[in-house]
């Protein structure tokens, strides 16, 4: 019997992720790994950001899903180059999948690459994809206790985006509590509050992402 330790798999992943990051950096592409639960509003937020960047910035998308291409079709409808990764049941993207997807994209200086990970707050935390920025989207209906319950992922992120803030009147959700919990684990990560539906907070988030290009 051959047993492969998880730590070895992660080490191999990290090496490949470093290659991806170098390739992207040399090409002048800023890559963002978007994580969050299924239904947290990742794709809807990416649509809103893509609309904001239309005519301003070149954007490309890698979509990770267990099956199908529903989200990729939504991004394609906005005229963006998209590569869909079907993970065949795997609950996260890894650096090898992203390396293959990168081969199908034109990497031009100034391009922003949005990588939508599989909806999952657990193991997506462990896999570096070679991105420059790691963000979690946490939606108001999911509840304000998620930072405490899933600390691993929140420790590794560069920013937290609270989405669906248009539901704050219907749902008991304390933004302050999330902010306090986040900063206990990850003191420097900023918190953004957005409503893609009402197009609130989109410009602020977009500009924060853009500011990391070339940095
Ligand atoms: Mg999605
Ligand atoms: Zn997984």
PDB file of C-alpha atoms and ligand atoms in Angstrom:
ATOM      1  CA  UNK A   1       0.000   0.000   0.000  1.00  0.00           C
ATOM      2  CA  UNK A   2       1.228   3.445  -0.849  1.00  0.00           C
ATOM      3  CA  UNK A   3       0.256   6.272   1.466  1.00  0.00           C
ATOM      4  CA  UNK A   4       0.748   9.874   0.450  1.00  0.00           C
ATOM      5  CA  UNK A   5       0.728  12.375   3.285  1.00  0.00           C
ATOM      6  CA  UNK A   6      -1.431  15.461   2.881  1.00  0.00           C
ATOM      7  CA  UNK A   7       1.565  17.589   3.795  1.00  0.00           C
ATOM      8  CA  UNK A   8       3.436  16.250   0.728  1.00  0.00           C
ATOM      9  CA  UNK A   9       0.516  17.044  -1.564  1.00  0.00           C
ATOM     10  CA  UNK A  10       0.365  20.573  -0.196  1.00  0.00           C
ATOM     11  CA  UNK A  11       4.114  21.014  -0.654  1.00  0.00           C
ATOM     12  CA  UNK A  12       3.849  20.018  -4.312  1.00  0.00           C
ATOM     13  CA  UNK A  13       0.912  22.380  -4.669  1.00  0.00           C
ATOM     14  CA  UNK A  14       2.860  25.256  -3.130  1.00  0.00           C
ATOM     15  CA  UNK A  15       5.751  24.762  -5.576  1.00  0.00           C
ATOM     16  CA  UNK A  16       3.384  24.853  -8.533  1.00  0.00           C
ATOM     17  CA  UNK A  17       1.572  27.860  -7.085  1.00  0.00           C
ATOM     18  CA  UNK A  18       4.869  29.733  -6.869  1.00  0.00           C
ATOM     19  CA  UNK A  19       5.417  29.029 -10.578  1.00  0.00           C
ATOM     20  CA  UNK A  20       1.939  30.324 -11.417  1.00  0.00           C
ATOM     21  CA  UNK A  21       2.537  33.469  -9.384  1.00  0.00           C
ATOM     22  CA  UNK A  22       5.860  34.146 -11.085  1.00  0.00           C
ATOM     23  CA  UNK A  23       4.317  33.649 -14.529  1.00  0.00           C
ATOM     24  CA  UNK A  24       1.458  36.019 -13.704  1.00  0.00           C
ATOM     25  CA  UNK A  25       3.701  38.637 -12.126  1.00  0.00           C
ATOM     26  CA  UNK A  26       6.098  38.597 -15.065  1.00  0.00           C
ATOM     27  CA  UNK A  27       3.153  39.005 -17.443  1.00  0.00           C
ATOM     28  CA  UNK A  28       1.874  41.985 -15.443  1.00  0.00           C
ATOM     29  CA  UNK A  29      -1.358  40.214 -14.512  1.00  0.00           C
ATOM     30  CA  UNK A  30      -2.906  40.618 -11.056  1.00  0.00           C
ATOM     31  CA  UNK A  31      -4.704  37.458  -9.932  1.00  0.00           C
ATOM     32  CA  UNK A  32      -7.394  37.330  -7.268  1.00  0.00           C
ATOM     33  CA  UNK A  33      -8.604  34.094  -5.644  1.00  0.00           C
ATOM     34  CA  UNK A  34     -12.284  34.513  -4.695  1.00  0.00           C
ATOM     35  CA  UNK A  35     -13.453  32.126  -2.018  1.00  0.00           C
ATOM     36  CA  UNK A  36     -16.694  31.772  -0.079  1.00  0.00           C
ATOM     37  CA  UNK A  37     -19.611  29.432   0.567  1.00  0.00           C
ATOM     38  CA  UNK A  38     -21.911  28.313  -2.236  1.00  0.00           C
ATOM     39  CA  UNK A  39     -24.478  31.070  -2.689  1.00  0.00           C
ATOM     40  CA  UNK A  40     -22.402  33.782  -1.019  1.00  0.00           C
ATOM     41  CA  UNK A  41     -22.709  35.875  -4.166  1.00  0.00           C
ATOM     42  CA  UNK A  42     -19.242  35.472  -5.676  1.00  0.00           C
ATOM     43  CA  UNK A  43     -20.389  35.372  -9.291  1.00  0.00           C
ATOM     44  CA  UNK A  44     -22.885  38.208  -8.864  1.00  0.00           C
ATOM     45  CA  UNK A  45     -20.154  40.326  -7.285  1.00  0.00           C
ATOM     46  CA  UNK A  46     -17.758  39.464 -10.127  1.00  0.00           C
ATOM     47  CA  UNK A  47     -20.432  40.539 -12.613  1.00  0.00           C
ATOM     48  CA  UNK A  48     -20.767  43.876 -10.820  1.00  0.00           C
ATOM     49  CA  UNK A  49     -16.971  44.349 -10.757  1.00  0.00           C
ATOM     50  CA  UNK A  50     -16.727  43.415 -14.447  1.00  0.00           C
ATOM     51  CA  UNK A  51     -19.357  46.040 -15.273  1.00  0.00           C
ATOM     52  CA  UNK A  52     -17.405  48.601 -13.241  1.00  0.00           C
ATOM     53  CA  UNK A  53     -14.169  47.719 -15.099  1.00  0.00           C
ATOM     54  CA  UNK A  54     -15.833  47.700 -18.535  1.00  0.00           C
ATOM     55  CA  UNK A  55     -13.921  50.197 -20.691  1.00  0.00           C
ATOM     56  CA  UNK A  56     -11.414  50.812 -17.876  1.00  0.00           C
ATOM     57  CA  UNK A  57      -9.547  47.579 -17.305  1.00  0.00           C
ATOM     58  CA  UNK A  58      -9.059  44.270 -19.084  1.00  0.00           C
ATOM     59  CA  UNK A  59     -10.455  41.401 -17.051  1.00  0.00           C
ATOM     60  CA  UNK A  60     -10.300  37.619 -17.485  1.00  0.00           C
ATOM     61  CA  UNK A  61     -11.965  34.915 -15.434  1.00  0.00           C
ATOM     62  CA  UNK A  62     -11.236  31.364 -14.327  1.00  0.00           C
ATOM     63  CA  UNK A  63     -14.335  29.637 -13.019  1.00  0.00           C
ATOM     64  CA  UNK A  64     -14.070  26.659 -10.702  1.00  0.00           C
ATOM     65  CA  UNK A  65     -17.103  24.426 -10.297  1.00  0.00           C
ATOM     66  CA  UNK A  66     -17.751  20.773  -9.587  1.00  0.00           C
ATOM     67  CA  UNK A  67     -19.791  20.519 -12.762  1.00  0.00           C
ATOM     68  CA  UNK A  68     -21.317  22.577 -15.525  1.00  0.00           C
ATOM     69  CA  UNK A  69     -20.517  26.054 -16.765  1.00  0.00           C
ATOM     70  CA  UNK A  70     -23.414  28.220 -15.555  1.00  0.00           C
ATOM     71  CA  UNK A  71     -21.179  30.863 -13.936  1.00  0.00           C
ATOM     72  CA  UNK A  72     -18.751  30.884 -16.874  1.00  0.00           C
ATOM     73  CA  UNK A  73     -21.676  31.580 -19.202  1.00  0.00           C
ATOM     74  CA  UNK A  74     -22.652  34.570 -17.050  1.00  0.00           C
ATOM     75  CA  UNK A  75     -19.142  36.006 -17.296  1.00  0.00           C
ATOM     76  CA  UNK A  76     -18.962  35.291 -21.037  1.00  0.00           C
ATOM     77  CA  UNK A  77     -22.199  37.213 -21.489  1.00  0.00           C
ATOM     78  CA  UNK A  78     -20.257  40.266 -20.319  1.00  0.00           C
ATOM     79  CA  UNK A  79     -17.721  39.728 -23.104  1.00  0.00           C
ATOM     80  CA  UNK A  80     -14.927  38.457 -20.878  1.00  0.00           C
ATOM     81  CA  UNK A  81     -12.472  35.683 -21.745  1.00  0.00           C
ATOM     82  CA  UNK A  82     -13.326  32.772 -19.448  1.00  0.00           C
ATOM     83  CA  UNK A  83     -11.844  29.362 -18.748  1.00  0.00           C
ATOM     84  CA  UNK A  84     -14.079  26.926 -16.896  1.00  0.00           C
ATOM     85  CA  UNK A  85     -12.449  24.330 -14.668  1.00  0.00           C
ATOM     86  CA  UNK A  86     -14.656  21.373 -13.793  1.00  0.00           C
ATOM     87  CA  UNK A  87     -13.147  19.740 -10.745  1.00  0.00           C
ATOM     88  CA  UNK A  88     -15.062  16.458 -11.156  1.00  0.00           C
ATOM     89  CA  UNK A  89     -16.193  16.469  -7.570  1.00  0.00           C
ATOM     90  CA  UNK A  90     -13.128  18.044  -5.951  1.00  0.00           C
ATOM     91  CA  UNK A  91     -14.253  20.706  -3.510  1.00  0.00           C
ATOM     92  CA  UNK A  92     -11.471  23.227  -4.194  1.00  0.00           C
ATOM     93  CA  UNK A  93      -9.206  24.473  -6.969  1.00  0.00           C
ATOM     94  CA  UNK A  94      -5.508  23.655  -6.823  1.00  0.00           C
ATOM     95  CA  UNK A  95      -2.424  25.158  -8.454  1.00  0.00           C
ATOM     96  CA  UNK A  96      -2.227  22.434 -11.091  1.00  0.00           C
ATOM     97  CA  UNK A  97      -5.777  23.149 -12.318  1.00  0.00           C
ATOM     98  CA  UNK A  98      -5.009  26.863 -12.464  1.00  0.00           C
ATOM     99  CA  UNK A  99      -1.738  26.225 -14.356  1.00  0.00           C
ATOM    100  CA  UNK A 100      -3.738  24.402 -17.027  1.00  0.00           C
ATOM    101  CA  UNK A 101      -6.342  27.151 -17.178  1.00  0.00           C
ATOM    102  CA  UNK A 102      -3.633  29.815 -17.561  1.00  0.00           C
ATOM    103  CA  UNK A 103      -2.470  28.072 -20.731  1.00  0.00           C
ATOM    104  CA  UNK A 104      -5.858  28.912 -22.242  1.00  0.00           C
ATOM    105  CA  UNK A 105      -5.757  32.643 -21.455  1.00  0.00           C
ATOM    106  CA  UNK A 106      -3.893  35.534 -23.006  1.00  0.00           C
ATOM    107  CA  UNK A 107      -1.847  37.075 -20.232  1.00  0.00           C
ATOM    108  CA  UNK A 108      -1.362  40.750 -21.053  1.00  0.00           C
ATOM    109  CA  UNK A 109       0.092  43.498 -18.866  1.00  0.00           C
ATOM    110  CA  UNK A 110      -2.574  45.255 -16.849  1.00  0.00           C
ATOM    111  CA  UNK A 111      -5.071  42.434 -17.023  1.00  0.00           C
ATOM    112  CA  UNK A 112      -6.982  41.537 -13.871  1.00  0.00           C
ATOM    113  CA  UNK A 113      -7.571  37.805 -13.479  1.00  0.00           C
ATOM    114  CA  UNK A 114     -10.507  36.820 -11.297  1.00  0.00           C
ATOM    115  CA  UNK A 115     -10.382  33.191 -10.132  1.00  0.00           C
ATOM    116  CA  UNK A 116     -13.694  32.049  -8.680  1.00  0.00           C
ATOM    117  CA  UNK A 117     -12.940  29.088  -6.451  1.00  0.00           C
ATOM    118  CA  UNK A 118     -15.366  26.261  -5.709  1.00  0.00           C
ATOM    119  CA  UNK A 119     -17.916  27.327  -3.082  1.00  0.00           C
ATOM    120  CA  UNK A 120     -16.335  26.106   0.157  1.00  0.00           C
ATOM    121  CA  UNK A 121     -15.002  27.745   3.325  1.00  0.00           C
ATOM    122  CA  UNK A 122     -12.941  24.775   4.474  1.00  0.00           C
ATOM    123  CA  UNK A 123     -10.271  23.257   2.229  1.00  0.00           C
ATOM    124  CA  UNK A 124      -9.974  26.161  -0.228  1.00  0.00           C
ATOM    125  CA  UNK A 125      -7.968  27.736   2.618  1.00  0.00           C
ATOM    126  CA  UNK A 126      -5.152  25.186   2.203  1.00  0.00           C
ATOM    127  CA  UNK A 127      -4.485  25.548  -1.515  1.00  0.00           C
ATOM    128  CA  UNK A 128      -2.364  28.393  -2.802  1.00  0.00           C
ATOM    129  CA  UNK A 129      -3.226  28.864  -6.478  1.00  0.00           C
ATOM    130  CA  UNK A 130      -0.492  31.367  -7.269  1.00  0.00           C
ATOM    131  CA  UNK A 131      -2.809  34.341  -6.794  1.00  0.00           C
ATOM    132  CA  UNK A 132      -1.699  37.740  -5.533  1.00  0.00           C
ATOM    133  CA  UNK A 133      -4.804  38.441  -3.474  1.00  0.00           C
ATOM    134  CA  UNK A 134      -7.019  36.074  -1.516  1.00  0.00           C
ATOM    135  CA  UNK A 135     -10.512  37.310  -0.739  1.00  0.00           C
ATOM    136  CA  UNK A 136     -13.501  35.761   0.984  1.00  0.00           C
ATOM    137  CA  UNK A 137     -17.058  36.766   0.185  1.00  0.00           C
ATOM    138  CA  UNK A 138     -19.326  36.309   3.216  1.00  0.00           C
ATOM    139  CA  UNK A 139     -22.991  37.062   2.618  1.00  0.00           C
ATOM    140  CA  UNK A 140     -25.327  38.527   5.205  1.00  0.00           C
ATOM    141  CA  UNK A 141     -27.760  35.529   5.200  1.00  0.00           C
ATOM    142  CA  UNK A 142     -24.912  33.134   6.100  1.00  0.00           C
ATOM    143  CA  UNK A 143     -24.661  34.700   9.541  1.00  0.00           C
ATOM    144  CA  UNK A 144     -22.114  36.787  11.407  1.00  0.00           C
ATOM    145  CA  UNK A 145     -20.489  33.837  13.238  1.00  0.00           C
ATOM    146  CA  UNK A 146     -18.529  32.410  10.316  1.00  0.00           C
ATOM    147  CA  UNK A 147     -15.149  33.985  11.131  1.00  0.00           C
ATOM    148  CA  UNK A 148     -15.103  32.247  14.509  1.00  0.00           C
ATOM    149  CA  UNK A 149     -16.333  28.931  13.080  1.00  0.00           C
ATOM    150  CA  UNK A 150     -13.960  28.763  10.082  1.00  0.00           C
ATOM    151  CA  UNK A 151     -10.829  30.539  11.339  1.00  0.00           C
ATOM    152  CA  UNK A 152      -8.319  28.893   8.971  1.00  0.00           C
ATOM    153  CA  UNK A 153      -9.544  30.611   5.845  1.00  0.00           C
ATOM    154  CA  UNK A 154     -10.009  34.018   7.470  1.00  0.00           C
ATOM    155  CA  UNK A 155      -6.430  33.949   8.755  1.00  0.00           C
ATOM    156  CA  UNK A 156      -5.028  33.762   5.226  1.00  0.00           C
ATOM    157  CA  UNK A 157      -7.019  36.423   3.400  1.00  0.00           C
ATOM    158  CA  UNK A 158      -6.053  39.914   2.268  1.00  0.00           C
ATOM    159  CA  UNK A 159      -9.590  41.287   2.593  1.00  0.00           C
ATOM    160  CA  UNK A 160     -13.087  40.217   3.564  1.00  0.00           C
ATOM    161  CA  UNK A 161     -16.090  41.261   1.515  1.00  0.00           C
ATOM    162  CA  UNK A 162     -19.488  41.239   3.208  1.00  0.00           C
ATOM    163  CA  UNK A 163     -22.023  40.805   0.426  1.00  0.00           C
ATOM    164  CA  UNK A 164     -25.804  41.183   0.128  1.00  0.00           C
ATOM    165  CA  UNK A 165     -25.863  44.118   2.551  1.00  0.00           C
ATOM    166  CA  UNK A 166     -29.271  44.972   1.057  1.00  0.00           C
ATOM    167  CA  UNK A 167     -30.561  42.153   3.319  1.00  0.00           C
ATOM    168  CA  UNK A 168     -29.285  43.720   6.558  1.00  0.00           C
ATOM    169  CA  UNK A 169     -32.785  44.861   7.473  1.00  0.00           C
ATOM    170  CA  UNK A 170     -34.239  41.365   7.125  1.00  0.00           C
ATOM    171  CA  UNK A 171     -31.448  39.359   8.748  1.00  0.00           C
ATOM    172  CA  UNK A 172     -29.823  39.654  12.162  1.00  0.00           C
ATOM    173  CA  UNK A 173     -26.208  40.254  11.191  1.00  0.00           C
ATOM    174  CA  UNK A 174     -23.749  42.468  13.053  1.00  0.00           C
ATOM    175  CA  UNK A 175     -21.016  43.826  10.805  1.00  0.00           C
ATOM    176  CA  UNK A 176     -19.117  45.060  13.879  1.00  0.00           C
ATOM    177  CA  UNK A 177     -18.952  41.538  15.260  1.00  0.00           C
ATOM    178  CA  UNK A 178     -17.483  40.214  12.007  1.00  0.00           C
ATOM    179  CA  UNK A 179     -14.947  43.048  11.977  1.00  0.00           C
ATOM    180  CA  UNK A 180     -13.886  42.360  15.561  1.00  0.00           C
ATOM    181  CA  UNK A 181     -13.591  38.607  14.953  1.00  0.00           C
ATOM    182  CA  UNK A 182     -11.631  39.141  11.738  1.00  0.00           C
ATOM    183  CA  UNK A 183      -9.167  41.585  13.236  1.00  0.00           C
ATOM    184  CA  UNK A 184      -8.479  39.286  16.151  1.00  0.00           C
ATOM    185  CA  UNK A 185      -7.261  36.657  13.633  1.00  0.00           C
ATOM    186  CA  UNK A 186      -6.003  38.893  10.870  1.00  0.00           C
ATOM    187  CA  UNK A 187      -5.410  42.462  12.058  1.00  0.00           C
ATOM    188  CA  UNK A 188      -4.519  44.006   8.705  1.00  0.00           C
ATOM    189  CA  UNK A 189      -7.261  42.671   6.427  1.00  0.00           C
ATOM    190  CA  UNK A 190      -9.737  45.379   5.466  1.00  0.00           C
ATOM    191  CA  UNK A 191     -13.473  44.778   5.452  1.00  0.00           C
ATOM    192  CA  UNK A 192     -15.602  45.824   2.479  1.00  0.00           C
ATOM    193  CA  UNK A 193     -19.383  45.955   2.527  1.00  0.00           C
ATOM    194  CA  UNK A 194     -21.099  45.565  -0.817  1.00  0.00           C
ATOM    195  CA  UNK A 195     -24.467  45.075  -2.408  1.00  0.00           C
ATOM    196  CA  UNK A 196     -24.059  43.924  -6.003  1.00  0.00           C
ATOM    197  CA  UNK A 197     -27.823  44.280  -6.436  1.00  0.00           C
ATOM    198  CA  UNK A 198     -27.819  47.944  -5.433  1.00  0.00           C
ATOM    199  CA  UNK A 199     -24.306  48.502  -6.853  1.00  0.00           C
ATOM    200  CA  UNK A 200     -23.081  49.747  -3.491  1.00  0.00           C
ATOM    201  CA  UNK A 201     -19.441  49.531  -2.445  1.00  0.00           C
ATOM    202  CA  UNK A 202     -18.324  48.152  -5.822  1.00  0.00           C
ATOM    203  CA  UNK A 203     -16.101  51.065  -6.868  1.00  0.00           C
ATOM    204  CA  UNK A 204     -14.310  51.125  -3.527  1.00  0.00           C
ATOM    205  CA  UNK A 205     -13.547  47.396  -3.720  1.00  0.00           C
ATOM    206  CA  UNK A 206     -12.513  47.604  -7.395  1.00  0.00           C
ATOM    207  CA  UNK A 207     -10.092  50.437  -6.673  1.00  0.00           C
ATOM    208  CA  UNK A 208      -8.563  48.590  -3.726  1.00  0.00           C
ATOM    209  CA  UNK A 209      -7.936  45.562  -5.984  1.00  0.00           C
ATOM    210  CA  UNK A 210      -6.470  47.725  -8.774  1.00  0.00           C
ATOM    211  CA  UNK A 211      -4.093  49.393  -6.307  1.00  0.00           C
ATOM    212  CA  UNK A 212      -2.287  46.035  -5.901  1.00  0.00           C
ATOM    213  CA  UNK A 213      -1.304  45.786  -9.538  1.00  0.00           C
ATOM    214  CA  UNK A 214       2.445  45.920  -9.973  1.00  0.00           C
ATOM    215  CA  UNK A 215       2.880  46.154  -6.195  1.00  0.00           C
TER     216      UNK A 215
HETATM  217 MG1  LIG B   1     -20.457  31.188  -8.526  1.00  0.00          MG
HETATM  218 ZN1  LIG B   2     -11.551  20.547  -1.111  1.00  0.00          ZN
END
